mmCIF file with all atom_site columns, C-alpha atoms in Angstrom:
data_model
loop_
_atom_site.group_PDB
_atom_site.id
_atom_site.type_symbol
_atom_site.label_atom_id
_atom_site.label_alt_id
_atom_site.label_comp_id
_atom_site.label_asym_id
_atom_site.label_entity_id
_atom_site.label_seq_id
_atom_site.pdbx_PDB_ins_code
_atom_site.Cartn_x
_atom_site.Cartn_y
_atom_site.Cartn_z
_atom_site.occupancy
_atom_site.B_iso_or_equiv
_atom_site.pdbx_formal_charge
_atom_site.auth_seq_id
_atom_site.auth_comp_id
_atom_site.auth_asym_id
_atom_site.auth_atom_id
_atom_site.pdbx_PDB_model_num
ATOM 1   C CA . MET A 1 1   ? 36.657 -18.845 -74.489 1.00 74.00 ? 21  MET A CA 1
ATOM 2   C CA . ASN A 1 2   ? 36.889 -21.418 -71.695 1.00 77.00 ? 22  ASN A CA 1
ATOM 3   C CA . GLY A 1 3   ? 34.484 -21.738 -68.848 1.00 75.00 ? 23  GLY A CA 1
ATOM 4   C CA . PHE A 1 4   ? 32.722 -23.998 -66.434 1.00 78.00 ? 24  PHE A CA 1
ATOM 5   C CA . LEU A 1 5   ? 29.056 -24.636 -65.945 1.00 81.00 ? 25  LEU A CA 1
ATOM 6   C CA . PHE A 1 6   ? 27.821 -25.837 -62.587 1.00 80.00 ? 26  PHE A CA 1
ATOM 7   C CA . ASP A 1 7   ? 24.439 -27.287 -61.790 1.00 85.00 ? 27  ASP A CA 1
ATOM 8   C CA . VAL A 1 8   ? 24.048 -25.240 -58.603 1.00 84.00 ? 28  VAL A CA 1
ATOM 9   C CA . ALA A 1 9   ? 20.770 -26.974 -57.761 1.00 86.00 ? 29  ALA A CA 1
ATOM 10  C CA . GLY A 1 10  ? 22.476 -30.367 -58.065 1.00 90.00 ? 30  GLY A CA 1
ATOM 11  C CA . VAL A 1 11  ? 25.443 -29.259 -55.960 1.00 90.00 ? 31  VAL A CA 1
ATOM 12  C CA . PHE A 1 12  ? 23.091 -27.949 -53.257 1.00 91.00 ? 32  PHE A CA 1
ATOM 13  C CA . GLU A 1 13  ? 20.999 -31.143 -53.307 1.00 93.00 ? 33  GLU A CA 1
ATOM 14  C CA . ASP A 1 14  ? 24.117 -33.322 -53.076 1.00 93.00 ? 34  ASP A CA 1
ATOM 15  C CA . PHE A 1 15  ? 25.540 -31.259 -50.220 1.00 93.00 ? 35  PHE A CA 1
ATOM 16  C CA . VAL A 1 16  ? 22.324 -31.356 -48.181 1.00 94.00 ? 36  VAL A CA 1
ATOM 17  C CA . THR A 1 17  ? 21.676 -35.071 -48.631 1.00 95.00 ? 37  THR A CA 1
ATOM 18  C CA . VAL A 1 18  ? 25.243 -36.172 -47.962 1.00 95.00 ? 38  VAL A CA 1
ATOM 19  C CA . ALA A 1 19  ? 25.557 -33.871 -44.933 1.00 95.00 ? 39  ALA A CA 1
ATOM 20  C CA . VAL A 1 20  ? 22.283 -35.126 -43.430 1.00 95.00 ? 40  VAL A CA 1
ATOM 21  C CA . ARG A 1 21  ? 23.220 -38.737 -44.174 1.00 95.00 ? 41  ARG A CA 1
ATOM 22  C CA . ASP A 1 22  ? 26.602 -38.276 -42.495 1.00 95.00 ? 42  ASP A CA 1
ATOM 23  C CA . ALA A 1 23  ? 25.022 -36.500 -39.513 1.00 94.00 ? 43  ALA A CA 1
ATOM 24  C CA . LEU A 1 24  ? 22.592 -39.413 -39.039 1.00 93.00 ? 44  LEU A CA 1
ATOM 25  C CA . THR A 1 25  ? 25.456 -41.908 -38.910 1.00 90.00 ? 45  THR A CA 1
ATOM 26  C CA . GLY A 1 26  ? 25.468 -43.356 -35.430 1.00 86.00 ? 46  GLY A CA 1
ATOM 27  C CA . SER A 1 27  ? 21.727 -42.819 -34.977 1.00 89.00 ? 47  SER A CA 1
ATOM 28  C CA . GLY A 1 28  ? 20.964 -46.333 -36.183 1.00 89.00 ? 48  GLY A CA 1
ATOM 29  C CA . GLY A 1 29  ? 19.419 -47.401 -39.427 1.00 91.00 ? 49  GLY A CA 1
ATOM 30  C CA . HIS A 1 30  ? 20.744 -46.204 -42.760 1.00 93.00 ? 50  HIS A CA 1
ATOM 31  C CA . CYS A 1 31  ? 20.080 -43.508 -45.356 1.00 95.00 ? 51  CYS A CA 1
ATOM 32  C CA . VAL A 1 32  ? 19.529 -44.023 -49.051 1.00 96.00 ? 52  VAL A CA 1
ATOM 33  C CA . LEU A 1 33  ? 19.892 -41.146 -51.477 1.00 96.00 ? 53  LEU A CA 1
ATOM 34  C CA . GLN A 1 34  ? 17.599 -41.041 -54.504 1.00 95.00 ? 54  GLN A CA 1
ATOM 35  C CA . ALA A 1 35  ? 15.728 -44.230 -53.523 1.00 90.00 ? 55  ALA A CA 1
ATOM 36  C CA . THR A 1 36  ? 12.930 -45.155 -55.903 1.00 95.00 ? 56  THR A CA 1
ATOM 37  C CA . HIS A 1 37  ? 9.471  -45.575 -54.376 1.00 95.00 ? 57  HIS A CA 1
ATOM 38  C CA . HIS A 1 38  ? 5.984  -45.712 -55.817 1.00 95.00 ? 58  HIS A CA 1
ATOM 39  C CA . LEU A 1 39  ? 2.897  -43.752 -54.848 1.00 94.00 ? 59  LEU A CA 1
ATOM 40  C CA . ASP A 1 40  ? 0.413  -46.326 -56.044 1.00 93.00 ? 60  ASP A CA 1
ATOM 41  C CA . GLU A 1 41  ? -0.018 -50.046 -55.414 1.00 94.00 ? 61  GLU A CA 1
ATOM 42  C CA . ARG A 1 42  ? 0.533  -50.975 -59.080 1.00 96.00 ? 62  ARG A CA 1
ATOM 43  C CA . HIS A 1 43  ? 3.919  -49.186 -59.071 1.00 95.00 ? 63  HIS A CA 1
ATOM 44  C CA . ALA A 1 44  ? 2.947  -46.958 -61.984 1.00 96.00 ? 64  ALA A CA 1
ATOM 45  C CA . ILE A 1 45  ? 3.681  -43.625 -60.258 1.00 96.00 ? 65  ILE A CA 1
ATOM 46  C CA . ARG A 1 46  ? 7.405  -43.450 -59.545 1.00 96.00 ? 66  ARG A CA 1
ATOM 47  C CA . MET A 1 47  ? 8.847  -41.136 -56.894 1.00 96.00 ? 67  MET A CA 1
ATOM 48  C CA . VAL A 1 48  ? 12.488 -40.432 -56.059 1.00 97.00 ? 68  VAL A CA 1
ATOM 49  C CA . PRO A 1 49  ? 12.953 -38.486 -52.811 1.00 97.00 ? 69  PRO A CA 1
ATOM 50  C CA . ASP A 1 50  ? 16.435 -37.074 -52.259 1.00 97.00 ? 70  ASP A CA 1
ATOM 51  C CA . LEU A 1 51  ? 16.930 -38.832 -48.911 1.00 97.00 ? 71  LEU A CA 1
ATOM 52  C CA . VAL A 1 52  ? 15.070 -41.561 -47.041 1.00 97.00 ? 72  VAL A CA 1
ATOM 53  C CA . TRP A 1 53  ? 16.281 -42.744 -43.643 1.00 96.00 ? 73  TRP A CA 1
ATOM 54  C CA . TYR A 1 54  ? 15.372 -46.362 -42.861 1.00 95.00 ? 74  TYR A CA 1
ATOM 55  C CA . ALA A 1 55  ? 15.418 -48.500 -39.724 1.00 94.00 ? 75  ALA A CA 1
ATOM 56  C CA . ASP A 1 56  ? 17.519 -51.640 -39.924 1.00 92.00 ? 76  ASP A CA 1
ATOM 57  C CA . ASP A 1 57  ? 14.366 -53.624 -40.756 1.00 93.00 ? 77  ASP A CA 1
ATOM 58  C CA . GLY A 1 58  ? 13.693 -51.407 -43.809 1.00 93.00 ? 78  GLY A CA 1
ATOM 59  C CA . THR A 1 59  ? 10.921 -49.289 -42.268 1.00 94.00 ? 79  THR A CA 1
ATOM 60  C CA . PRO A 1 60  ? 11.122 -45.674 -43.492 1.00 95.00 ? 80  PRO A CA 1
ATOM 61  C CA . LEU A 1 61  ? 11.809 -43.293 -40.604 1.00 95.00 ? 81  LEU A CA 1
ATOM 62  C CA . ALA A 1 62  ? 12.218 -39.914 -42.323 1.00 96.00 ? 82  ALA A CA 1
ATOM 63  C CA . VAL A 1 63  ? 12.195 -38.270 -45.736 1.00 97.00 ? 83  VAL A CA 1
ATOM 64  C CA . ALA A 1 64  ? 13.874 -35.074 -46.933 1.00 96.00 ? 84  ALA A CA 1
ATOM 65  C CA . ASP A 1 65  ? 14.100 -33.255 -50.244 1.00 96.00 ? 85  ASP A CA 1
ATOM 66  C CA . ALA A 1 66  ? 16.503 -30.416 -51.053 1.00 95.00 ? 86  ALA A CA 1
ATOM 67  C CA . LYS A 1 67  ? 15.322 -27.517 -53.213 1.00 92.00 ? 87  LYS A CA 1
ATOM 68  C CA . TYR A 1 68  ? 17.574 -24.808 -54.614 1.00 88.00 ? 88  TYR A CA 1
ATOM 69  C CA . LYS A 1 69  ? 15.470 -22.304 -56.490 1.00 76.00 ? 89  LYS A CA 1
ATOM 70  C CA . ALA A 1 70  ? 16.532 -18.949 -57.817 1.00 59.00 ? 90  ALA A CA 1
ATOM 71  C CA . GLY A 1 71  ? 13.635 -16.661 -57.114 1.00 57.00 ? 91  GLY A CA 1
ATOM 72  C CA . LYS A 1 72  ? 10.109 -17.887 -56.632 1.00 59.00 ? 92  LYS A CA 1
ATOM 73  C CA . PRO A 1 73  ? 8.849  -19.771 -59.666 1.00 55.00 ? 93  PRO A CA 1
ATOM 74  C CA . LYS A 1 74  ? 5.141  -19.883 -60.442 1.00 58.00 ? 94  LYS A CA 1
ATOM 75  C CA . GLY A 1 75  ? 3.372  -22.135 -57.961 1.00 53.00 ? 95  GLY A CA 1
ATOM 76  C CA . PHE A 1 76  ? 6.168  -21.928 -55.357 1.00 59.00 ? 96  PHE A CA 1
ATOM 77  C CA . PRO A 1 77  ? 6.079  -23.600 -52.857 1.00 74.00 ? 97  PRO A CA 1
ATOM 78  C CA . ASP A 1 78  ? 2.835  -25.442 -53.570 1.00 86.00 ? 98  ASP A CA 1
ATOM 79  C CA . ALA A 1 79  ? 4.317  -28.020 -55.952 1.00 90.00 ? 99  ALA A CA 1
ATOM 80  C CA . ASP A 1 80  ? 7.088  -28.840 -53.463 1.00 92.00 ? 100 ASP A CA 1
ATOM 81  C CA . LEU A 1 81  ? 4.551  -29.282 -50.664 1.00 94.00 ? 101 LEU A CA 1
ATOM 82  C CA . TYR A 1 82  ? 2.381  -31.571 -52.815 1.00 95.00 ? 102 TYR A CA 1
ATOM 83  C CA . GLN A 1 83  ? 5.453  -33.603 -53.731 1.00 95.00 ? 103 GLN A CA 1
ATOM 84  C CA . MET A 1 84  ? 6.443  -34.004 -50.063 1.00 96.00 ? 104 MET A CA 1
ATOM 85  C CA . LEU A 1 85  ? 2.867  -34.918 -49.149 1.00 96.00 ? 105 LEU A CA 1
ATOM 86  C CA . ALA A 1 86  ? 3.042  -37.709 -51.732 1.00 96.00 ? 106 ALA A CA 1
ATOM 87  C CA . TYR A 1 87  ? 6.369  -38.924 -50.280 1.00 97.00 ? 107 TYR A CA 1
ATOM 88  C CA . CYS A 1 88  ? 4.984  -38.959 -46.729 1.00 97.00 ? 108 CYS A CA 1
ATOM 89  C CA . THR A 1 89  ? 1.818  -40.735 -47.842 1.00 96.00 ? 109 THR A CA 1
ATOM 90  C CA . ALA A 1 90  ? 3.650  -43.424 -49.814 1.00 96.00 ? 110 ALA A CA 1
ATOM 91  C CA . LEU A 1 91  ? 6.229  -43.965 -47.052 1.00 96.00 ? 111 LEU A CA 1
ATOM 92  C CA . ASN A 1 92  ? 3.614  -43.804 -44.270 1.00 95.00 ? 112 ASN A CA 1
ATOM 93  C CA . LEU A 1 93  ? 5.479  -41.037 -42.446 1.00 96.00 ? 113 LEU A CA 1
ATOM 94  C CA . PRO A 1 94  ? 3.948  -38.371 -40.186 1.00 95.00 ? 114 PRO A CA 1
ATOM 95  C CA . GLU A 1 95  ? 6.499  -35.718 -41.203 1.00 95.00 ? 115 GLU A CA 1
ATOM 96  C CA . GLY A 1 96  ? 8.499  -34.652 -44.223 1.00 96.00 ? 116 GLY A CA 1
ATOM 97  C CA . HIS A 1 97  ? 11.269 -32.099 -44.633 1.00 95.00 ? 117 HIS A CA 1
ATOM 98  C CA . LEU A 1 98  ? 11.912 -29.668 -47.474 1.00 94.00 ? 118 LEU A CA 1
ATOM 99  C CA . VAL A 1 99  ? 15.310 -27.972 -47.293 1.00 94.00 ? 119 VAL A CA 1
ATOM 100 C CA . TYR A 1 100 ? 15.753 -24.684 -49.162 1.00 91.00 ? 120 TYR A CA 1
ATOM 101 C CA . ALA A 1 101 ? 18.572 -22.211 -49.626 1.00 87.00 ? 121 ALA A CA 1
ATOM 102 C CA . LYS A 1 102 ? 17.749 -19.204 -47.439 1.00 77.00 ? 122 LYS A CA 1
ATOM 103 C CA . GLY A 1 103 ? 15.763 -16.505 -49.123 1.00 61.00 ? 123 GLY A CA 1
ATOM 104 C CA . ASN A 1 104 ? 13.517 -18.926 -50.985 1.00 51.00 ? 124 ASN A CA 1
ATOM 105 C CA . ALA A 1 105 ? 11.303 -19.967 -48.086 1.00 54.00 ? 125 ALA A CA 1
ATOM 106 C CA . PRO A 1 106 ? 10.995 -19.081 -44.421 1.00 60.00 ? 126 PRO A CA 1
ATOM 107 C CA . HIS A 1 107 ? 11.074 -21.904 -41.899 1.00 76.00 ? 127 HIS A CA 1
ATOM 108 C CA . ALA A 1 108 ? 7.531  -23.123 -41.573 1.00 86.00 ? 128 ALA A CA 1
ATOM 109 C CA . ALA A 1 109 ? 5.565  -26.205 -40.567 1.00 92.00 ? 129 ALA A CA 1
ATOM 110 C CA . HIS A 1 110 ? 2.362  -27.091 -42.398 1.00 92.00 ? 130 HIS A CA 1
ATOM 111 C CA . ARG A 1 111 ? -0.049 -29.510 -40.712 1.00 95.00 ? 131 ARG A CA 1
ATOM 112 C CA . ILE A 1 112 ? -2.025 -31.145 -43.527 1.00 94.00 ? 132 ILE A CA 1
ATOM 113 C CA . ARG A 1 113 ? -5.757 -31.349 -42.918 1.00 93.00 ? 133 ARG A CA 1
ATOM 114 C CA . HIS A 1 114 ? -7.239 -34.841 -42.593 1.00 92.00 ? 134 HIS A CA 1
ATOM 115 C CA . ALA A 1 115 ? -3.847 -36.484 -43.155 1.00 90.00 ? 135 ALA A CA 1
ATOM 116 C CA . ARG A 1 116 ? -1.986 -36.251 -39.839 1.00 92.00 ? 136 ARG A CA 1
ATOM 117 C CA . ILE A 1 117 ? 1.109  -35.210 -41.775 1.00 96.00 ? 137 ILE A CA 1
ATOM 118 C CA . THR A 1 118 ? 3.311  -32.195 -41.072 1.00 95.00 ? 138 THR A CA 1
ATOM 119 C CA . ILE A 1 119 ? 5.600  -30.816 -43.747 1.00 95.00 ? 139 ILE A CA 1
ATOM 120 C CA . HIS A 1 120 ? 8.527  -28.739 -42.539 1.00 94.00 ? 140 HIS A CA 1
ATOM 121 C CA . GLN A 1 121 ? 10.270 -26.146 -44.668 1.00 92.00 ? 141 GLN A CA 1
ATOM 122 C CA . HIS A 1 122 ? 13.832 -25.446 -43.554 1.00 91.00 ? 142 HIS A CA 1
ATOM 123 C CA . ALA A 1 123 ? 15.863 -22.519 -44.882 1.00 89.00 ? 143 ALA A CA 1
ATOM 124 C CA . LEU A 1 124 ? 19.656 -22.900 -44.762 1.00 89.00 ? 144 LEU A CA 1
ATOM 125 C CA . GLU A 1 125 ? 21.840 -19.844 -44.388 1.00 85.00 ? 145 GLU A CA 1
ATOM 126 C CA . LEU A 1 126 ? 24.437 -20.445 -47.114 1.00 86.00 ? 146 LEU A CA 1
ATOM 127 C CA . ASP A 1 127 ? 26.429 -17.282 -46.400 1.00 87.00 ? 147 ASP A CA 1
ATOM 128 C CA . GLN A 1 128 ? 28.307 -18.624 -43.385 1.00 87.00 ? 148 GLN A CA 1
ATOM 129 C CA . SER A 1 129 ? 31.390 -20.615 -42.515 1.00 91.00 ? 149 SER A CA 1
ATOM 130 C CA . PRO A 1 130 ? 31.548 -24.282 -43.495 1.00 91.00 ? 150 PRO A CA 1
ATOM 131 C CA . ALA A 1 131 ? 31.496 -25.211 -39.792 1.00 93.00 ? 151 ALA A CA 1
ATOM 132 C CA . GLY A 1 132 ? 28.325 -23.183 -39.266 1.00 91.00 ? 152 GLY A CA 1
ATOM 133 C CA . LEU A 1 133 ? 26.640 -24.757 -42.274 1.00 90.00 ? 153 LEU A CA 1
ATOM 134 C CA . LEU A 1 134 ? 27.557 -28.256 -41.105 1.00 92.00 ? 154 LEU A CA 1
ATOM 135 C CA . ALA A 1 135 ? 26.195 -27.394 -37.651 1.00 93.00 ? 155 ALA A CA 1
ATOM 136 C CA . GLU A 1 136 ? 22.870 -26.480 -39.292 1.00 91.00 ? 156 GLU A CA 1
ATOM 137 C CA . MET A 1 137 ? 22.880 -29.820 -41.100 1.00 92.00 ? 157 MET A CA 1
ATOM 138 C CA . GLU A 1 138 ? 23.576 -31.610 -37.802 1.00 93.00 ? 158 GLU A CA 1
ATOM 139 C CA . ALA A 1 139 ? 20.636 -29.801 -36.197 1.00 91.00 ? 159 ALA A CA 1
ATOM 140 C CA . LEU A 1 140 ? 18.393 -30.833 -39.103 1.00 92.00 ? 160 LEU A CA 1
ATOM 141 C CA . ALA A 1 141 ? 19.519 -34.450 -38.749 1.00 93.00 ? 161 ALA A CA 1
ATOM 142 C CA . GLN A 1 142 ? 18.793 -34.331 -35.005 1.00 91.00 ? 162 GLN A CA 1
ATOM 143 C CA . ARG A 1 143 ? 15.296 -33.067 -35.787 1.00 89.00 ? 163 ARG A CA 1
ATOM 144 C CA . LEU A 1 144 ? 14.714 -35.997 -38.147 1.00 89.00 ? 164 LEU A CA 1
ATOM 145 C CA . ALA A 1 145 ? 16.060 -38.449 -35.569 1.00 88.00 ? 165 ALA A CA 1
ATOM 146 C CA . ALA A 1 146 ? 13.961 -36.990 -32.746 1.00 83.00 ? 166 ALA A CA 1
ATOM 147 C CA . VAL A 1 147 ? 10.715 -37.415 -34.674 1.00 68.00 ? 167 VAL A CA 1
ATOM 148 C CA . ALA A 1 148 ? 11.430 -40.944 -35.841 1.00 55.00 ? 168 ALA A CA 1
ATOM 149 C CA . PRO A 1 149 ? 13.484 -42.856 -33.285 1.00 47.00 ? 169 PRO A CA 1
ATOM 150 C CA . VAL A 1 150 ? 15.054 -46.028 -34.592 1.00 45.00 ? 170 VAL A CA 1
ATOM 151 C CA . PRO A 1 151 ? 13.508 -49.112 -33.005 1.00 46.00 ? 171 PRO A CA 1
ATOM 152 C CA . ARG A 1 152 ? 16.091 -50.671 -30.735 1.00 40.00 ? 172 ARG A CA 1
ATOM 153 C CA . VAL A 1 153 ? 16.309 -54.316 -29.832 1.00 39.00 ? 173 VAL A CA 1
ATOM 154 C CA . THR A 1 154 ? 16.706 -54.721 -26.107 1.00 37.00 ? 174 THR A CA 1
ATOM 155 C CA . VAL A 1 155 ? 18.097 -57.809 -24.508 1.00 38.00 ? 175 VAL A CA 1
ATOM 156 C CA . SER A 1 156 ? 16.680 -58.661 -21.134 1.00 39.00 ? 176 SER A CA 1
ATOM 157 C CA . ARG A 1 157 ? 18.782 -60.637 -18.763 1.00 41.00 ? 177 ARG A CA 1
ATOM 158 C CA . THR A 1 158 ? 17.077 -63.017 -16.467 1.00 42.00 ? 178 THR A CA 1
ATOM 159 C CA . ARG A 1 159 ? 18.566 -63.312 -13.031 1.00 42.00 ? 179 ARG A CA 1
ATOM 160 C CA . HIS A 1 160 ? 18.892 -66.784 -11.707 1.00 40.00 ? 180 HIS A CA 1
ATOM 161 C CA . PRO A 1 161 ? 18.587 -67.262 -7.929  1.00 42.00 ? 181 PRO A CA 1
#
């Protein structure tokens, strides 16, 4: 018997991160997929968010993590929210984005007490045309870009009399 096995969670994660990265092209800065960061100062607690968008000077501007989960495992979505809170804290970001396949989580925004951090849960509708799905990814990228504008260098021109 022949067959194929697909890591559907991995395919979903790759699609989301590449689509958001591509949609942010032209917004300045650059995206890194699966960038290693550390939660603590001694670099003992390793973290690997799916996507981090950086300004040209290396300052983190946004973080996103894709989650494809069949059903609602025990503790859902608490563990994901704690993970994103750790990413936002370590990267010094006011917002983080969790991206789910629709049906696993409604769109929600959680303002974290005493932390000034908001964690957004986005639910993608996977049962649509490729163009519609890419439009959703573009809208998500615009949301990331609107919250964290890339610092621009402005050149002032002095007028000489």
